[in-house]
Coordinates of C-alpha atoms (C1' of nucleotides) in Angstrom, one line a residue:
Chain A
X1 CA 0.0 0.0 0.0
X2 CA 2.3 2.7 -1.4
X3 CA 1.3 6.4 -0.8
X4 CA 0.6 8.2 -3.9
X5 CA 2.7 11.0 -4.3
X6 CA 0.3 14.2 -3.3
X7 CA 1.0 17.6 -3.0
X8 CA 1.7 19.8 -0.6
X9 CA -0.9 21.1 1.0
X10 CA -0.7 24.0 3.1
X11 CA -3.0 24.8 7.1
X12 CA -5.7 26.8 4.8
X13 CA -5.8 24.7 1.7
X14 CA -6.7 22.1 3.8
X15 CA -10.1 23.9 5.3
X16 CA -10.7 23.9 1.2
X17 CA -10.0 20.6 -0.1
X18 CA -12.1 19.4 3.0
X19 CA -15.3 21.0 2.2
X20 CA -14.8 20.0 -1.6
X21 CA -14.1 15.8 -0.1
X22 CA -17.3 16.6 1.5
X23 CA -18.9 16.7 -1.2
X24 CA -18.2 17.1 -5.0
X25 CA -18.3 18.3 -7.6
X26 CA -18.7 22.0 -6.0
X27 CA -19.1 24.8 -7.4
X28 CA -16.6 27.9 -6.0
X29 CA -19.8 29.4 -4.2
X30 CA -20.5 25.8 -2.9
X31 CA -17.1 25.6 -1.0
X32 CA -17.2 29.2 -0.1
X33 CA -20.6 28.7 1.5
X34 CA -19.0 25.6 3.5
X35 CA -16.3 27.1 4.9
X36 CA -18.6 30.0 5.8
X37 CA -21.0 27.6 7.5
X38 CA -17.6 27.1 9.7
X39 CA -15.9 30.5 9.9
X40 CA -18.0 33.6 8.5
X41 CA -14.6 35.8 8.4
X42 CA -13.7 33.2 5.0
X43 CA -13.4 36.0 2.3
X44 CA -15.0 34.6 -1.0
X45 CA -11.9 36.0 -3.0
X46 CA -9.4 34.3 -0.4
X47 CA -11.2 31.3 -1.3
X48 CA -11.2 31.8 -4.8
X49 CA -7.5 32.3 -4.9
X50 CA -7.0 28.8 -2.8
X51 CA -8.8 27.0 -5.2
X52 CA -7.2 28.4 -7.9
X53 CA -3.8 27.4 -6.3
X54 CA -5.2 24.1 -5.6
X55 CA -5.6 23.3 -9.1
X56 CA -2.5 24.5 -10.1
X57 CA -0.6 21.9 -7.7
X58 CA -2.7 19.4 -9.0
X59 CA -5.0 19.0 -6.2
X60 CA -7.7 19.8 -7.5
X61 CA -9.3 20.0 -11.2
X62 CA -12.6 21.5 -12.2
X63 CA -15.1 21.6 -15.3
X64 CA -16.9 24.2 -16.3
X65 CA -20.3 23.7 -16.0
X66 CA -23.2 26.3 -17.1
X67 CA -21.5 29.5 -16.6
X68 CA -18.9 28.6 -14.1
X69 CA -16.7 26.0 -12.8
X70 CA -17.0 22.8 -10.7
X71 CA -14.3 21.2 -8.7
X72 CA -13.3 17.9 -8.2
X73 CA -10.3 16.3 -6.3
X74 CA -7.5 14.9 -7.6
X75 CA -6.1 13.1 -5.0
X76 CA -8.0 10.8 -2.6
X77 CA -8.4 12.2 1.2
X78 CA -7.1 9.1 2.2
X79 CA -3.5 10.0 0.8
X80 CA -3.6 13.2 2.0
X81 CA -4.7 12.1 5.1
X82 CA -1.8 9.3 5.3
X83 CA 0.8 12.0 4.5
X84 CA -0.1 14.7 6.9
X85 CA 0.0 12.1 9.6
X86 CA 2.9 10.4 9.0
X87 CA 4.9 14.1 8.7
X88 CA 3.2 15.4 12.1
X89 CA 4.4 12.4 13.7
X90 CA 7.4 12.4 12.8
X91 CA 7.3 16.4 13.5
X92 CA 6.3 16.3 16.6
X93 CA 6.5 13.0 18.0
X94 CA 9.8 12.0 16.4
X95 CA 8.0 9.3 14.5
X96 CA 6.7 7.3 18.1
X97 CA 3.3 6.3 17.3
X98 CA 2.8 5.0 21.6
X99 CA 4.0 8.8 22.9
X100 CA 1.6 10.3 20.6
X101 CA -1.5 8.3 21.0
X102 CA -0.9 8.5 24.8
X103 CA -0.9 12.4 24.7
X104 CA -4.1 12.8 22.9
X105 CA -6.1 10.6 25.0
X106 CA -4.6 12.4 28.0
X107 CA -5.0 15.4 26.4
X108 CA -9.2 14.9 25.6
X109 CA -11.5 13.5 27.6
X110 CA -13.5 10.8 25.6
X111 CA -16.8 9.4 26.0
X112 CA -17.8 6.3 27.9
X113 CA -18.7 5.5 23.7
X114 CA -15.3 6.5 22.1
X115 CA -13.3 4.6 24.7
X116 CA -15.3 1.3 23.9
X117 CA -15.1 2.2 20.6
X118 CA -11.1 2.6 20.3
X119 CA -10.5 -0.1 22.8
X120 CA -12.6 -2.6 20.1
X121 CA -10.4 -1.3 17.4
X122 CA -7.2 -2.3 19.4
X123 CA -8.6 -6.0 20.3
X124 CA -9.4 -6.2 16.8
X125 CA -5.9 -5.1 15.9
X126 CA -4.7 -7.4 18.8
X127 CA -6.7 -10.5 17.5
X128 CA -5.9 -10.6 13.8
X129 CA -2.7 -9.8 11.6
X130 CA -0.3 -10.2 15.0
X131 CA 2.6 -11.2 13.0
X132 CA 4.9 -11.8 16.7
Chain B
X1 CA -4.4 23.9 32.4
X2 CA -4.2 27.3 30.1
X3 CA -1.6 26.8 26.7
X4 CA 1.0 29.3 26.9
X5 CA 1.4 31.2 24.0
X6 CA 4.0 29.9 21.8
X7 CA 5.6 31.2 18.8
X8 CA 4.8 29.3 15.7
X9 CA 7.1 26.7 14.4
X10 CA 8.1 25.5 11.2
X11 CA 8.5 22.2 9.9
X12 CA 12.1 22.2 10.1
X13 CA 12.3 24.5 13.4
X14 CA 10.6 21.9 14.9
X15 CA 13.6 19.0 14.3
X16 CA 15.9 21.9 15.8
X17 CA 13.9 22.4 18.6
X18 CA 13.4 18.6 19.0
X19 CA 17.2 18.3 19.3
X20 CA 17.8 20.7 22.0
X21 CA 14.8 19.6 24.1
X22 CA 16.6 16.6 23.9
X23 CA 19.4 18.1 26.2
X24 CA 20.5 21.2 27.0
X25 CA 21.6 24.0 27.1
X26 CA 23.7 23.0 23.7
X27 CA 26.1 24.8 21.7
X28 CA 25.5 25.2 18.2
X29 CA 27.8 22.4 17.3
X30 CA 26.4 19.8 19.2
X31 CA 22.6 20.9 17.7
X32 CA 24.0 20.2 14.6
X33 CA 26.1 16.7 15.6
X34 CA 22.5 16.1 17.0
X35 CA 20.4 16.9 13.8
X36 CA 23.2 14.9 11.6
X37 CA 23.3 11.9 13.2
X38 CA 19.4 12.0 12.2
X39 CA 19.8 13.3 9.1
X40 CA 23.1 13.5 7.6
X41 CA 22.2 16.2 5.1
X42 CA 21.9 18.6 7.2
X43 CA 24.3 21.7 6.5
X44 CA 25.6 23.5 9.1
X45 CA 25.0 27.1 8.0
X46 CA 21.1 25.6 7.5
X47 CA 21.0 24.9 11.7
X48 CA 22.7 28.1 12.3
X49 CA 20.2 29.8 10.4
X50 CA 17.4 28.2 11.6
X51 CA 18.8 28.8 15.6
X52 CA 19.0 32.0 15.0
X53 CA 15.5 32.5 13.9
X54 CA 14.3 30.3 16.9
X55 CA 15.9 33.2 18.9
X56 CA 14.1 35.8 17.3
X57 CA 11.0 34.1 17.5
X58 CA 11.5 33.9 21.6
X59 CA 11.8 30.0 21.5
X60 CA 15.2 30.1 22.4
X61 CA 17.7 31.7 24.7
X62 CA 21.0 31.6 24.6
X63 CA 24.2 32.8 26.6
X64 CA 27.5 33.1 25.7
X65 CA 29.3 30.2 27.2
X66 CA 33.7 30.7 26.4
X67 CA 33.7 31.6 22.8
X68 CA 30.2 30.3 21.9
X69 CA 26.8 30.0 22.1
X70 CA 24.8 27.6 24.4
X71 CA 21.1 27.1 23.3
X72 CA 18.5 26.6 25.4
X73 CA 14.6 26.2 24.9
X74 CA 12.3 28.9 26.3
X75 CA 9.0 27.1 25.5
X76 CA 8.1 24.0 27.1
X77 CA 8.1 21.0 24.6
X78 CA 4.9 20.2 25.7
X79 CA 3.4 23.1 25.3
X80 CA 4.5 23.3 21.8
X81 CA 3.5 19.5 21.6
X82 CA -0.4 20.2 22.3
X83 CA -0.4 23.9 20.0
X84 CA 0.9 21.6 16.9
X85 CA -1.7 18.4 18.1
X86 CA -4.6 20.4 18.2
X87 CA -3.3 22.4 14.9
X88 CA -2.9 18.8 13.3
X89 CA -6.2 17.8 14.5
X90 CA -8.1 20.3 13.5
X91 CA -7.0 20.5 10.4
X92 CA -6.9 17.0 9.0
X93 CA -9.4 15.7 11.1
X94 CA -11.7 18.2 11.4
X95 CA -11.2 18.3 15.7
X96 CA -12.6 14.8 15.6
X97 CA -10.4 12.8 17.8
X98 CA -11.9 9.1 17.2
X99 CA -11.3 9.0 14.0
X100 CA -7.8 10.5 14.2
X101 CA -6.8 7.5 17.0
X102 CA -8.5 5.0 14.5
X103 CA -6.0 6.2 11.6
X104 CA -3.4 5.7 13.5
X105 CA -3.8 2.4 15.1
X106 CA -5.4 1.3 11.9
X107 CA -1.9 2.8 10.0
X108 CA 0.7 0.9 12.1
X109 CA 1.5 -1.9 13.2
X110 CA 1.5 -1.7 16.7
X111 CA 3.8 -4.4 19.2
X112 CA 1.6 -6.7 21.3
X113 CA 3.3 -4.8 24.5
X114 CA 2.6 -1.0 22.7
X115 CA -1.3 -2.2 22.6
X116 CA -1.3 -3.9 26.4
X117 CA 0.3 0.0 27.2
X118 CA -2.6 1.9 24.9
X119 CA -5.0 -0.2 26.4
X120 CA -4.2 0.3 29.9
X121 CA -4.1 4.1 29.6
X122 CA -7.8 4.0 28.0
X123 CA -8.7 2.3 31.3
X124 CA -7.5 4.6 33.5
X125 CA -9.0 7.3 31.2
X126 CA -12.3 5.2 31.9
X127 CA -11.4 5.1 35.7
X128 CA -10.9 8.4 36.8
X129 CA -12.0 11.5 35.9
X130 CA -15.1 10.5 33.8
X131 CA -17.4 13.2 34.4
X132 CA -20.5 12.1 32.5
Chain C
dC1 C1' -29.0 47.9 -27.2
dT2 C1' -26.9 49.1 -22.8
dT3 C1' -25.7 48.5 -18.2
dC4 C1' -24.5 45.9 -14.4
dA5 C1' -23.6 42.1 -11.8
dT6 C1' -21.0 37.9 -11.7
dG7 C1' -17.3 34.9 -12.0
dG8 C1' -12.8 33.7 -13.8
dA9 C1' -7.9 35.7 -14.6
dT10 C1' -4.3 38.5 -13.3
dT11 C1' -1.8 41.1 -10.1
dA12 C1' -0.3 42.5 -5.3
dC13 C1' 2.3 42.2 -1.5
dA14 C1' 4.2 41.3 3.0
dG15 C1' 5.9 37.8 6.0
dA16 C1' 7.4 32.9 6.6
dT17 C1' 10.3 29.2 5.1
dG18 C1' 14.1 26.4 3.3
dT19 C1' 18.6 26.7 2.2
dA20 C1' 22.7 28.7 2.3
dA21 C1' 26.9 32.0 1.2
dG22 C1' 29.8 35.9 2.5
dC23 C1' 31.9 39.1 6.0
dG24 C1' 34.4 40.1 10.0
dT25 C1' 36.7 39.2 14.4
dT26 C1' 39.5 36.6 17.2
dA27 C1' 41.5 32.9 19.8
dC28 C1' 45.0 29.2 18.8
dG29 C1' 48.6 26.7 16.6
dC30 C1' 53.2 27.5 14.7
Chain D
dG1 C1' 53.7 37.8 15.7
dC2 C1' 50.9 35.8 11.8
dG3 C1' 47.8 33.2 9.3
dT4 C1' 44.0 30.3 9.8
dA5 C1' 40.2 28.0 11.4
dA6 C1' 35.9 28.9 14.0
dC7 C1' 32.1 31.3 15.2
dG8 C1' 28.7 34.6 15.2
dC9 C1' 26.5 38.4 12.2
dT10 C1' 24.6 39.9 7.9
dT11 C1' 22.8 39.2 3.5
dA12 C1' 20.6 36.5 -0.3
dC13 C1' 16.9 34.7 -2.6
dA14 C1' 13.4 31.8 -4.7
dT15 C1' 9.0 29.8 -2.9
dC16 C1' 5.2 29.3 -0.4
dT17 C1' 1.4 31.3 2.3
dG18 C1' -2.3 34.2 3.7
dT19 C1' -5.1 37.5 2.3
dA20 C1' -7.1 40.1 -1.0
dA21 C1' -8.0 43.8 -4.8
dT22 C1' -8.4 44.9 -9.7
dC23 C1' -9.3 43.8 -14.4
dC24 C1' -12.0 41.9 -18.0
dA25 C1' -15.5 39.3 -20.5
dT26 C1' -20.2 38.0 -20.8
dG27 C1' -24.8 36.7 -19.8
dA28 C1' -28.9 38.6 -17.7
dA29 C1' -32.0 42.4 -16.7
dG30 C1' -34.5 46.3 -18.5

DNA sequence: CTTCATGGATTACAGATGTAAGCGTTACGC
DNA sequence: GCGTAACGCTTACATCTGTAATCCATGAAG
């Protein structure tokens, strides 16, 4: 499961290229509206710009449609995701995976819910694909 | 349990910073021997530049110590630790923090000991503390 | 037809970042 | 004493980022 080479994508154009994996194709107004719906100070041209940029590194392509454009991603959430992880923990956490999960479940208090939740997810980790 | 304010740090400032949380104070030549025995590529000039900048954003101190400098970190790794984790969170995750443990556990392999560890930290989380 | 609103294209611009090179002073080895 | 290696100080510079404003073409309203 090799990572596809994705681009780089900066603190802000990740608020974008998260309300266009929400759902897409969208138009510029679309994703402007989302990230409103989040934080009203989003200026429309600020956003316009971003996805502009986007598209130029290949993050994100678009069609016109009627009078104006739709976008689309280019590169599956699930990369990005994978990339943005793996840099922050090595970042931060110098690449320990045990020192980081420790400090965010110190760091938020989960519900009764999430803590059965994650503790199934680590006996099913436990139970198959144990290689020692 | 208020964050201090910390100044923001790069991608690279934070492997700088990493290094001298390790142990200090340290002179400039031992950051470096540090950061190389990491990462062999790293040029000297590049550390110097990049402690300097740490200076000016307030992250570091430093005193003359014979002929050099000795380094030495004026923001608490952890403080810095939870700015960047909440940043990361936020950001890729949208603040959802279930999801973000899932990645990870689902993303490495974790040792049969690592999980025993995880899992014994979610019980105390369970334990004590719960609130609702 | 003419005007205006709308949306894309182009331009702006300062500050952060990555990555160093050059300059100047001075303690140390000869 | 004198040149040289070490250090810190200053300067460089292309990109990337955040944050918009301005320009321009065109369809829609009247």
């Amino acid at each position: 499961m090799k990572t596809k080479i994705v681009p780089r994508i900066s603190e802000t154009e990740w608020e974008v290229m998260r309300a266009i994996w929400a759902r897409h194709p969208a138009s510029a107004n679309e994703v402007i509206e989302r990230l409103q719906e989040v934080d009203p100070t989003w200026h429309p041209k600020t956003a316009k710009t971003l996805l502009t940029r986007l598209v130029k590194k290949g993050a994100l392509g678009f069609e016109m449609e009627g009078r104006s454009y739709v976008y689309r991603p280019l590169v599956a959430e699930a990369d990005c995701v994978a990339v943005a992880s793996t840099s922050f923990l090595d970042r931060v956490f110098g690449g320990s995976l045990q020192p980081m999960l420790a400090h965010f479940v110190a760091s938020r208090r989960l519900t009764r819910r999430e803590l059965d939740e994650l503790k199934r997810l680590l006996e099913d980790d436990a139970q198959k694909g144990r290689k020692s």
